[in-house]
Coordinates of C-alpha atoms in Angstrom, one line a residue:
Chain K
L1 CA 19.2 35.3 97.1
K2 CA 19.4 39.0 96.8
T3 CA 19.2 40.6 100.2
I4 CA 19.3 44.3 99.2
K5 CA 16.6 46.2 97.5
E6 CA 17.8 48.6 94.8
L7 CA 15.6 51.6 93.9
V8 CA 17.0 53.7 91.0
V9 CA 15.7 57.2 90.4
L10 CA 15.6 58.1 86.7
S11 CA 13.8 60.7 84.5
G12 CA 14.7 60.6 80.9
K13 CA 14.7 64.4 80.7
G14 CA 17.3 66.2 82.8
G15 CA 16.5 68.8 85.4
T16 CA 13.2 67.2 86.6
G17 CA 14.5 67.0 90.1
K18 CA 16.0 63.5 90.4
T19 CA 18.7 64.4 92.9
S20 CA 16.6 66.6 95.2
V21 CA 13.9 63.9 95.2
T22 CA 16.5 61.2 96.0
A23 CA 17.9 63.0 99.0
S24 CA 14.4 64.0 100.2
L25 CA 13.1 60.5 100.0
A26 CA 16.2 59.2 101.8
C27 CA 15.0 61.2 104.9
F28 CA 12.0 58.8 105.1
L29 CA 13.1 55.6 103.4
K30 CA 16.3 55.5 105.5
P31 CA 18.5 53.6 103.0
S32 CA 21.7 52.1 104.3
V33 CA 23.6 53.4 101.4
L34 CA 23.1 56.1 98.7
A35 CA 24.8 55.9 95.3
D36 CA 25.1 58.7 92.7
C37 CA 25.3 57.0 89.3
D38 CA 25.1 60.3 87.4
V39 CA 28.9 60.1 87.2
D40 CA 29.4 63.0 84.7
A41 CA 27.2 65.5 86.5
A42 CA 27.3 64.2 90.1
N43 CA 25.4 66.4 92.5
L44 CA 23.9 64.2 95.2
S45 CA 26.8 64.7 97.7
M46 CA 26.3 68.5 97.4
L47 CA 23.0 68.1 99.3
Y48 CA 25.0 67.0 102.4
S49 CA 27.9 68.2 104.4
V50 CA 30.0 65.2 103.5
Q51 CA 33.4 64.1 104.7
E52 CA 35.3 62.1 102.2
K53 CA 36.3 58.7 103.6
R54 CA 37.8 57.0 100.6
R55 CA 38.9 58.0 97.0
E56 CA 40.0 55.6 94.3
D57 CA 41.2 56.1 90.8
F58 CA 39.0 54.6 88.1
F59 CA 40.5 52.9 85.0
G60 CA 37.6 52.0 82.7
G61 CA 39.7 50.0 80.3
N62 CA 42.8 50.5 78.2
E63 CA 43.7 52.9 75.4
A64 CA 46.1 52.8 72.5
Q65 CA 49.2 55.0 72.5
I66 CA 51.5 55.1 69.5
N67 CA 55.2 55.0 70.2
S68 CA 56.6 57.3 67.6
E69 CA 60.1 55.9 67.8
K70 CA 59.0 52.5 66.7
C71 CA 56.3 53.7 64.3
S72 CA 57.0 53.2 60.6
A73 CA 54.1 55.5 59.5
C74 CA 52.5 52.7 57.5
G75 CA 49.0 54.0 58.4
L76 CA 47.4 50.6 58.9
C77 CA 46.2 51.6 62.4
A78 CA 44.3 54.6 61.0
E79 CA 42.8 52.5 58.3
L80 CA 41.6 49.8 60.7
C81 CA 40.2 52.1 63.4
R82 CA 36.4 52.2 63.3
F83 CA 36.3 55.3 65.6
D84 CA 38.6 57.6 63.5
A85 CA 40.7 58.0 66.7
I86 CA 44.0 58.1 64.9
E87 CA 45.2 61.2 63.1
E88 CA 48.2 61.8 60.9
K89 CA 50.0 65.2 60.9
G90 CA 53.0 65.6 58.7
G91 CA 53.6 61.8 58.6
V92 CA 53.3 61.4 62.3
Y93 CA 50.5 59.2 63.6
S94 CA 48.9 59.7 67.0
V95 CA 45.8 58.7 69.0
M96 CA 43.4 61.7 69.5
E97 CA 42.6 62.3 73.1
G98 CA 39.2 61.0 74.2
R99 CA 38.5 59.2 71.0
C100 CA 40.0 55.7 71.6
E101 CA 37.3 53.2 72.4
G102 CA 39.9 50.7 73.7
C103 CA 39.2 47.8 71.2
K104 CA 42.9 46.9 70.9
L105 CA 42.7 46.1 67.2
C106 CA 45.5 48.5 66.2
V107 CA 47.7 47.2 69.0
V108 CA 47.6 43.6 67.8
K109 CA 47.7 44.5 64.1
C110 CA 50.6 46.9 64.1
P111 CA 53.5 45.3 62.2
E112 CA 56.1 47.2 64.2
E113 CA 54.5 46.5 67.6
A114 CA 54.7 50.3 68.0
I115 CA 51.3 50.7 69.8
D116 CA 51.3 50.5 73.6
W117 CA 48.2 49.4 75.5
K118 CA 47.9 51.7 78.6
P119 CA 45.3 51.7 81.3
A120 CA 42.9 54.6 80.7
H121 CA 42.3 56.8 83.7
N122 CA 38.7 58.0 83.3
G123 CA 37.9 59.5 86.7
V124 CA 37.7 58.8 90.4
W125 CA 35.1 57.3 92.7
M126 CA 34.5 58.2 96.4
V127 CA 32.8 57.2 99.6
S128 CA 31.6 60.1 101.7
K129 CA 29.8 60.2 104.9
D130 CA 27.4 62.6 106.6
K131 CA 25.7 61.8 109.9
G132 CA 25.8 58.1 109.4
I133 CA 24.7 58.2 105.7
N134 CA 27.2 56.6 103.3
I135 CA 27.3 58.1 99.8
F136 CA 29.1 56.4 97.0
H137 CA 29.7 58.8 94.1
A138 CA 32.2 59.6 91.3
E139 CA 33.6 62.2 89.0
L140 CA 34.1 61.2 85.4
N141 CA 36.9 63.1 83.7
G142 CA 35.5 65.7 81.4
G143 CA 34.9 64.2 77.9
A144 CA 36.0 60.7 79.0
E145 CA 34.8 57.3 77.8
N146 CA 33.4 54.6 80.1
S147 CA 30.7 56.5 82.0
G148 CA 28.6 53.3 82.0
K149 CA 31.5 51.3 83.5
L150 CA 32.0 54.0 86.2
A151 CA 28.3 53.9 87.0
T152 CA 28.5 50.1 87.3
K153 CA 31.5 50.5 89.6
V154 CA 29.8 53.0 91.9
R155 CA 26.6 50.9 92.1
G156 CA 28.6 47.6 92.6
E157 CA 30.7 49.1 95.4
A158 CA 27.6 50.6 97.1
F159 CA 25.7 47.3 96.8
Q160 CA 28.6 45.3 98.4
Y161 CA 28.8 47.8 101.3
A162 CA 25.1 47.7 101.9
E163 CA 25.2 43.9 102.0
Q164 CA 28.0 44.0 104.5
L165 CA 26.1 46.5 106.7
V166 CA 23.0 44.3 106.6
S167 CA 24.9 41.1 107.4
R168 CA 26.5 42.8 110.4
G169 CA 23.1 44.0 111.4
E170 CA 24.3 47.6 111.2
G171 CA 22.3 49.1 108.3
N172 CA 19.3 51.3 108.6
S173 CA 17.4 49.1 106.2
D174 CA 17.9 46.7 103.3
L175 CA 17.5 49.6 100.8
L176 CA 20.1 50.9 98.4
L177 CA 18.8 54.2 96.9
I178 CA 20.4 55.1 93.5
D179 CA 20.4 58.6 91.9
G180 CA 20.6 57.9 88.2
P181 CA 21.7 59.9 85.2
P182 CA 19.4 61.5 82.6
G183 CA 18.8 60.0 79.2
I184 CA 18.4 56.4 78.2
G185 CA 22.0 55.5 77.2
C186 CA 25.0 53.6 78.6
P187 CA 25.1 54.9 82.2
V188 CA 21.3 54.7 82.5
I189 CA 21.3 51.1 81.4
A190 CA 24.2 50.4 83.8
S191 CA 22.2 52.0 86.7
L192 CA 18.9 50.2 85.8
T193 CA 19.6 46.6 84.9
G194 CA 18.8 44.2 87.7
A195 CA 17.3 46.8 90.0
T196 CA 14.3 46.0 92.2
A197 CA 12.4 49.0 90.8
A198 CA 12.7 52.4 89.1
L199 CA 11.2 55.7 90.2
I200 CA 10.8 58.0 87.3
V201 CA 10.7 61.7 88.2
T202 CA 8.9 63.5 85.5
E203 CA 7.5 67.0 84.8
P204 CA 4.3 68.0 82.9
T205 CA 6.0 69.6 79.9
P206 CA 6.1 68.3 76.3
S207 CA 9.7 67.3 76.8
G208 CA 9.2 65.7 80.2
F209 CA 6.3 63.6 79.0
H210 CA 8.0 62.6 75.7
D211 CA 11.1 61.5 77.6
L212 CA 9.0 59.7 80.3
K213 CA 7.6 57.4 77.6
R214 CA 11.1 56.5 76.4
I215 CA 12.5 55.7 79.9
L216 CA 9.4 53.6 80.7
E217 CA 10.0 51.7 77.5
L218 CA 13.6 51.1 78.6
A219 CA 12.6 49.9 82.0
A220 CA 10.0 47.6 80.5
H221 CA 12.7 46.2 78.1
F222 CA 14.7 45.2 81.1
R223 CA 11.6 44.0 83.0
I224 CA 12.1 46.5 85.8
P225 CA 8.8 47.7 87.5
S226 CA 8.4 51.5 87.5
M227 CA 6.8 54.1 89.6
I228 CA 6.2 57.7 88.5
L229 CA 6.5 60.9 90.6
I230 CA 5.2 64.1 88.9
N231 CA 7.3 67.1 89.9
K232 CA 6.3 70.7 89.1
A233 CA 2.8 69.3 88.8
D234 CA 1.1 72.7 88.9
L235 CA 2.8 73.9 85.7
N236 CA 0.3 72.2 83.4
S237 CA -2.7 70.2 84.7
A238 CA -3.6 69.0 81.2
I239 CA -0.3 67.1 80.7
V240 CA -0.6 65.8 84.3
D241 CA -3.9 64.2 83.3
E242 CA -2.2 62.8 80.2
I243 CA 0.5 61.2 82.3
Y244 CA -2.0 59.5 84.5
G245 CA -3.8 58.2 81.4
F246 CA -0.6 56.9 79.9
A247 CA 0.7 55.4 83.1
K248 CA -2.4 53.2 83.5
G249 CA -1.4 49.5 83.5
K250 CA 2.3 50.5 83.0
A251 CA 3.4 52.2 86.2
E252 CA 2.0 53.4 89.5
V253 CA 1.9 57.2 89.9
V254 CA 3.1 57.6 93.6
G255 CA 2.3 61.3 93.8
E256 CA 2.8 64.9 92.8
I257 CA 4.9 67.8 94.0
P258 CA 4.2 71.4 93.0
Y259 CA 6.8 73.8 91.4
S260 CA 8.7 74.8 94.5
E261 CA 11.4 77.3 95.4
L262 CA 12.5 74.8 98.1
F263 CA 14.4 72.8 95.5
H264 CA 16.8 75.7 95.0
K265 CA 16.9 76.6 98.7
A266 CA 17.8 73.1 99.6
Q267 CA 20.8 73.2 97.2
K268 CA 21.9 76.5 98.6
A269 CA 21.6 75.1 102.2
C270 CA 23.3 71.8 101.4
S271 CA 20.4 70.0 103.0
P272 CA 17.5 67.8 101.7
I273 CA 14.1 69.5 101.7
P274 CA 12.6 67.6 104.7
E275 CA 15.5 68.7 106.9
L276 CA 15.4 72.3 105.6
A277 CA 11.7 72.8 105.8
P278 CA 10.2 70.0 108.0
E279 CA 6.8 71.7 108.3
S280 CA 6.3 72.5 104.6
V281 CA 3.7 71.1 102.3
E282 CA 6.4 69.6 100.1
T283 CA 7.8 67.6 103.0
E284 CA 4.3 66.3 103.8
L285 CA 3.9 65.2 100.2
L286 CA 7.3 63.6 100.1
R287 CA 6.5 61.7 103.3
D288 CA 3.3 60.3 101.8
I289 CA 5.1 59.4 98.6
S290 CA 7.8 57.6 100.4
K291 CA 5.2 55.5 102.3
K292 CA 3.7 54.5 98.9
I293 CA 7.1 53.6 97.5
S294 CA 8.0 51.5 100.6
K295 CA 4.8 49.5 100.2
T296 CA 5.3 48.9 96.5
L297 CA 8.9 47.9 97.0
D298 CA 7.9 45.4 99.7
A299 CA 5.2 44.0 97.4
I300 CA 7.7 43.7 94.5
S301 CA 10.3 41.9 96.7
A302 CA 7.7 39.6 98.2
K303 CA 6.5 38.6 94.7
K304 CA 10.1 38.1 93.5
R305 CA 10.9 35.9 96.5
G306 CA 7.8 33.9 95.8
G307 CA 8.9 33.4 92.3
E308 CA 12.3 32.3 93.3
R309 CA 10.9 29.6 95.6
Chain T
V1 CA 29.4 75.0 58.1
K2 CA 29.6 77.0 61.3
E3 CA 28.4 74.8 64.2
I4 CA 27.3 76.7 67.3
V5 CA 27.0 74.0 69.9
I6 CA 24.9 74.4 73.0
V7 CA 25.9 72.5 76.2
S8 CA 25.2 72.7 79.9
G9 CA 26.5 69.8 81.9
K10 CA 23.4 69.7 84.1
G11 CA 20.2 68.5 82.4
G12 CA 17.2 70.9 82.3
A13 CA 19.3 74.0 82.3
G14 CA 17.6 75.3 79.2
K15 CA 19.6 74.0 76.2
T16 CA 16.7 73.2 74.0
T17 CA 14.9 76.4 74.9
L18 CA 17.9 78.5 73.8
A19 CA 18.7 76.3 70.8
L20 CA 15.1 76.9 69.5
S21 CA 15.5 80.7 70.2
L22 CA 18.7 80.9 68.2
F23 CA 17.2 78.7 65.5
E24 CA 14.5 81.3 65.0
T25 CA 17.0 84.0 64.0
P26 CA 17.4 84.7 60.3
R27 CA 21.0 83.6 59.8
V28 CA 20.5 80.1 61.1
A29 CA 19.7 77.4 58.4
A30 CA 19.4 74.3 60.6
L31 CA 19.0 73.0 64.0
L32 CA 20.6 69.6 64.8
D33 CA 19.1 67.9 67.8
A34 CA 22.0 65.9 69.1
D35 CA 20.4 64.9 72.4
V36 CA 19.8 61.6 70.7
E37 CA 18.7 59.8 73.9
E38 CA 15.9 62.2 74.5
P39 CA 15.4 64.5 71.5
N40 CA 12.9 67.2 72.2
A41 CA 13.3 70.1 69.8
H42 CA 10.7 68.6 67.3
L43 CA 8.0 68.9 70.0
F44 CA 8.2 72.7 69.7
L45 CA 8.3 73.0 65.9
E46 CA 5.7 72.3 63.2
S47 CA 7.2 70.4 60.4
K48 CA 5.9 70.3 56.8
K49 CA 7.7 67.3 55.4
T50 CA 9.9 64.7 56.9
K51 CA 12.5 62.3 55.7
Q52 CA 14.2 59.6 57.7
W53 CA 17.4 57.6 57.4
P54 CA 18.4 54.6 59.6
V55 CA 21.7 54.7 61.5
N56 CA 23.3 51.3 61.3
L57 CA 26.3 49.7 62.9
P58 CA 28.0 46.6 61.7
I59 CA 27.6 43.8 64.3
P60 CA 29.3 40.4 63.6
E61 CA 27.3 37.4 62.5
F62 CA 28.6 34.0 63.4
D63 CA 28.9 31.1 61.0
G64 CA 29.5 27.8 63.0
D65 CA 30.4 25.8 59.8
L66 CA 33.4 28.0 59.2
C67 CA 34.6 28.4 62.9
S68 CA 38.0 26.7 63.7
K69 CA 37.5 27.2 67.4
C70 CA 40.8 29.1 67.7
G71 CA 39.4 31.5 70.3
K72 CA 41.0 34.6 68.9
C73 CA 37.7 36.5 68.8
V74 CA 36.8 35.9 72.4
A75 CA 40.4 36.8 73.4
I76 CA 40.4 40.1 71.5
C77 CA 37.0 41.4 72.4
Q78 CA 37.5 44.1 75.1
F79 CA 33.7 44.5 75.6
N80 CA 32.9 40.9 76.5
A81 CA 30.5 40.8 73.6
I82 CA 31.5 37.3 72.4
A83 CA 31.5 34.1 74.4
S84 CA 32.2 30.5 73.7
A85 CA 29.2 28.3 74.1
G86 CA 30.5 24.8 73.6
K87 CA 28.9 23.0 70.7
A88 CA 26.8 26.0 69.8
G89 CA 30.0 27.8 68.8
K90 CA 30.0 31.5 69.7
I91 CA 27.3 33.7 71.2
I92 CA 27.3 37.4 70.3
F93 CA 25.8 39.9 72.7
E94 CA 24.7 42.6 70.3
E95 CA 24.0 45.2 73.1
L96 CA 27.7 44.9 74.3
C97 CA 29.2 45.1 70.8
H98 CA 31.0 48.3 70.0
S99 CA 31.3 47.5 66.3
C100 CA 35.1 47.8 66.5
N101 CA 35.5 45.0 63.9
A102 CA 38.5 43.5 65.8
C103 CA 36.9 40.0 65.9
V104 CA 36.1 40.1 62.2
E105 CA 39.7 41.2 61.3
L106 CA 41.3 38.6 63.5
C107 CA 39.2 35.6 62.5
P108 CA 41.3 33.3 60.3
T109 CA 38.4 31.5 58.7
Q110 CA 35.9 34.3 58.1
A111 CA 33.5 32.7 60.5
L112 CA 32.5 36.2 61.7
R113 CA 31.1 38.6 59.1
P114 CA 29.7 42.1 59.8
R115 CA 25.9 42.7 59.3
D116 CA 24.2 46.1 59.6
V117 CA 22.0 46.5 62.6
A118 CA 19.9 49.6 63.2
I119 CA 20.8 51.5 66.3
G120 CA 18.8 54.7 65.6
S121 CA 17.7 57.2 63.0
V122 CA 18.2 60.7 61.6
T123 CA 15.1 62.6 60.7
L124 CA 15.0 65.7 58.5
S125 CA 12.0 68.0 59.1
E126 CA 11.3 70.9 56.8
I127 CA 10.3 73.9 59.0
A128 CA 8.8 77.1 57.6
A129 CA 11.0 79.7 55.9
K130 CA 13.5 77.3 54.5
K131 CA 14.7 76.1 57.8
Q132 CA 15.6 72.5 58.6
L133 CA 15.5 70.4 61.7
Y134 CA 17.7 67.3 61.9
T135 CA 16.8 65.0 64.8
G136 CA 19.1 62.1 65.9
R137 CA 17.3 59.4 67.7
L138 CA 18.9 56.5 69.6
N139 CA 16.8 53.3 69.6
V140 CA 15.6 52.4 73.1
A141 CA 17.9 49.8 74.9
N142 CA 20.8 50.7 72.6
A143 CA 24.0 52.2 74.0
S144 CA 25.7 53.6 70.9
A145 CA 24.6 57.3 71.4
P146 CA 27.9 58.8 70.2
E147 CA 27.6 57.0 66.8
V148 CA 24.1 58.4 66.3
I149 CA 25.4 61.9 67.0
R150 CA 28.2 61.5 64.5
S151 CA 25.8 60.1 61.9
L152 CA 23.4 63.0 62.5
K153 CA 26.2 65.6 61.9
E154 CA 27.5 63.8 58.8
K155 CA 24.0 63.6 57.3
A156 CA 23.1 67.2 58.0
L157 CA 26.5 68.7 57.0
S158 CA 26.5 66.8 53.7
R159 CA 23.2 68.5 52.8
L160 CA 24.0 72.1 53.9
G161 CA 26.0 74.8 52.1
S162 CA 29.5 75.5 53.5
D163 CA 28.8 79.0 54.8
E164 CA 25.6 78.0 56.6
V165 CA 25.2 78.5 60.3
V166 CA 23.7 75.7 62.3
I167 CA 22.8 75.2 66.0
V168 CA 23.6 72.0 67.7
D169 CA 21.5 71.0 70.8
S170 CA 23.6 68.7 72.9
P171 CA 22.9 65.9 75.5
P172 CA 23.5 66.7 79.2
G173 CA 26.6 65.6 81.0
C174 CA 30.3 65.6 79.9
A175 CA 30.9 62.0 78.8
C176 CA 31.5 60.6 75.3
T177 CA 28.2 61.9 73.9
F178 CA 29.3 65.4 74.9
T179 CA 32.6 64.9 73.1
A180 CA 30.8 63.8 70.0
A181 CA 28.5 66.9 70.1
I182 CA 31.3 69.5 70.4
E183 CA 33.5 67.9 67.7
N184 CA 34.2 70.5 65.0
A185 CA 32.4 73.2 66.9
F186 CA 32.8 76.8 65.6
Y187 CA 31.6 78.1 69.0
V188 CA 30.4 76.5 72.2
L189 CA 27.6 78.2 74.1
V190 CA 27.3 77.1 77.7
V191 CA 23.9 77.4 79.4
I192 CA 24.5 77.8 83.2
E193 CA 21.5 77.3 85.4
D194 CA 22.1 79.7 88.3
S195 CA 22.2 77.1 91.1
P196 CA 24.9 75.1 92.9
F197 CA 24.2 72.0 90.8
G198 CA 24.1 74.1 87.6
I199 CA 27.4 75.8 88.3
H200 CA 29.2 72.6 89.4
D201 CA 28.2 70.7 86.2
A202 CA 28.8 73.6 83.9
D203 CA 32.3 74.0 85.3
K204 CA 33.1 70.5 84.2
V205 CA 32.0 71.1 80.6
I206 CA 33.7 74.5 80.5
Q207 CA 37.1 72.9 81.5
A208 CA 36.6 70.2 78.8
V209 CA 35.8 72.8 76.2
L210 CA 38.7 75.0 77.1
K211 CA 41.0 72.0 76.9
E212 CA 39.9 71.6 73.3
N213 CA 40.8 75.3 72.7
L214 CA 37.3 76.1 71.4
P215 CA 35.8 79.6 71.8
V216 CA 33.2 79.7 74.5
G217 CA 30.5 82.0 75.8
V218 CA 27.8 81.8 78.5
I219 CA 24.1 82.3 78.8
I220 CA 22.9 82.3 82.4
N221 CA 19.4 80.9 82.9
R222 CA 17.1 81.2 85.9
A223 CA 19.4 84.0 87.2
K224 CA 18.8 84.7 90.9
E225 CA 19.4 87.9 92.8
K226 CA 22.6 86.6 94.4
Q227 CA 24.2 86.2 91.0
D228 CA 26.3 83.1 91.9
A229 CA 26.6 82.1 88.3
F230 CA 27.5 85.6 87.2
N231 CA 30.2 85.8 89.8
Y232 CA 31.5 82.4 88.8
C233 CA 31.9 83.6 85.2
K234 CA 33.6 86.8 86.4
D235 CA 36.1 84.7 88.4
K236 CA 36.9 82.5 85.4
G237 CA 37.0 85.3 82.9
L238 CA 34.1 83.9 80.9
K239 CA 32.0 86.1 78.5
V240 CA 28.4 86.3 79.6
L241 CA 26.2 87.0 76.6
M242 CA 22.8 87.1 78.3
E243 CA 21.0 86.5 81.6
I244 CA 17.5 85.2 81.7
P245 CA 15.9 85.7 85.1
E246 CA 14.0 83.1 87.1
N247 CA 10.4 83.4 85.8
I248 CA 7.5 81.1 86.5
D249 CA 5.7 82.4 83.3
I250 CA 8.6 81.1 81.2
A251 CA 8.3 77.7 82.9
K252 CA 4.6 77.7 82.2
G253 CA 5.0 78.8 78.6
Y254 CA 7.5 76.0 78.1
S255 CA 5.1 73.5 79.5
E256 CA 2.6 74.7 76.9
G257 CA 5.1 74.0 74.1
R258 CA 5.9 77.7 73.4
T259 CA 9.3 78.9 72.5
L260 CA 11.0 81.7 74.5
S261 CA 10.4 84.5 72.0
K262 CA 6.7 83.6 72.0
I263 CA 6.6 84.0 75.8
V264 CA 8.8 87.1 76.0
P265 CA 8.7 88.7 72.5
A266 CA 11.5 91.2 73.4
Y267 CA 14.0 88.3 73.4
S268 CA 13.9 87.7 69.7
L269 CA 15.9 90.8 69.1
V270 CA 18.4 89.9 71.8
F271 CA 19.0 86.5 70.2
K272 CA 19.5 88.0 66.8
Q273 CA 22.2 90.3 68.4
I274 CA 23.8 87.4 70.3
L275 CA 24.2 85.5 67.0
E276 CA 25.7 88.5 65.3
V277 CA 28.2 89.0 68.1
I278 CA 29.2 85.3 68.0
L279 CA 29.7 85.3 64.2
E280 CA 31.5 88.6 64.1
N281 CA 34.0 88.0 66.9
N282 CA 35.1 84.4 66.0

């Protein structure tokens, strides 16, 4: 039986405020562990004064490397490669950086056994701490493959640690809060599958609304219940109304936050909004929103447990 | 074709806004929306006529009658997309398959054969004044975004004259989709949101672009009085082509589906000049 609740914060469109919302909600939801699965634009730890406790290299798979001494330049590898990752310059074959998907076909087919199969270093993952909050995060190497696998790694490590804390009776709560990546691709799927629920942070703009529909469709595909938070809600009240209309029967809208300078100020101060401005309207709204989220998460978990019995 | 590719690292920095602004300048023939997970440029443009092509990838199909149960396919698959399932033979997990063809190549009895499966689409929209918008779109619940980006570029470039200038609107981040977007770039334009997150994420893409030896310039968006982004560019010796100040009217105009030059008309001349500078100096 799953003991940890996982809430993943997504948006479809980038720049709607996922990271700021995640850190702000954490002030009220008190998760045991935070995970930043936006591994190629990781910002969550920047909202804290963190101390790094652990750092590990990440090898997402293997990649091919041609040994030019053994290579007979037959060209079979380039012919077989579906990713056009092998180039030939003046009769010398080599694997282009960042292009090898790691399928191993060329390695096993090379008649000269001239292709080495080397672990691919795609980035690092870290555990950092600030005042009792554990943050699991990562940095994908620029242009690297395997962002989905790195997101899976960060999420998996965070989950295990949260389970340990809870079993020792040390955690703040049974919640793992995940800051997800934008889009609907690999790393989003890796952050979303099997989660207890998704919180979609959207904005009332044509792009925000369009992308909200696609991320909701993705969550529905994986049967993950969704909630919606409308950020920058005062930008366009007509689209806000449309979002409510669209969400009906699909997802609960847990609240609205106005377009606010506090998002930028919080980044500059390395501090979540409720800590930076405890008396602000934004903090009050975030407090209410987190209460609603808590309630909904409890209801989802209770329903799941019922189903499993 | 000269591809001017717009990147940012952080999402929401203003890529699409700037892509649309440059698309409006006379020299540009086409806009390629390569943010295939969440394509948005079409929301701001009125199209007269559209045409669509599917993007397919070959996924193996299993024929149990031909299988000799040698297990080579399961052993070679690096993506865990094939599993043995006793009497049922092999199960293929389409969403994990990378279409590398390794299992098909290694199967001694041709029990695995490739079959085309749609993973997305490329749409051509004819916009006024002989301009074209090409939109790549990844199907929901599919993970092959880089393949859709490469198909989008192939389709667009095959239909455009060789001296045409095109703008490519990229996905956020700096993973494999970013790599696919900047391939064959003539120039990379980085939009930096003037914030700690914006600068952090832009720095990662700039390092990756410089490693590829591609020419690069910067537009700073939501510029603040403190000029953090400008100072970052100065430190790194990066060319700043334009600064757009923080402005709630621009955010509101964007939320109404208006492009930047409609909100601030004076910008259309600036974008025309920026394009000329990029084309002349590279």
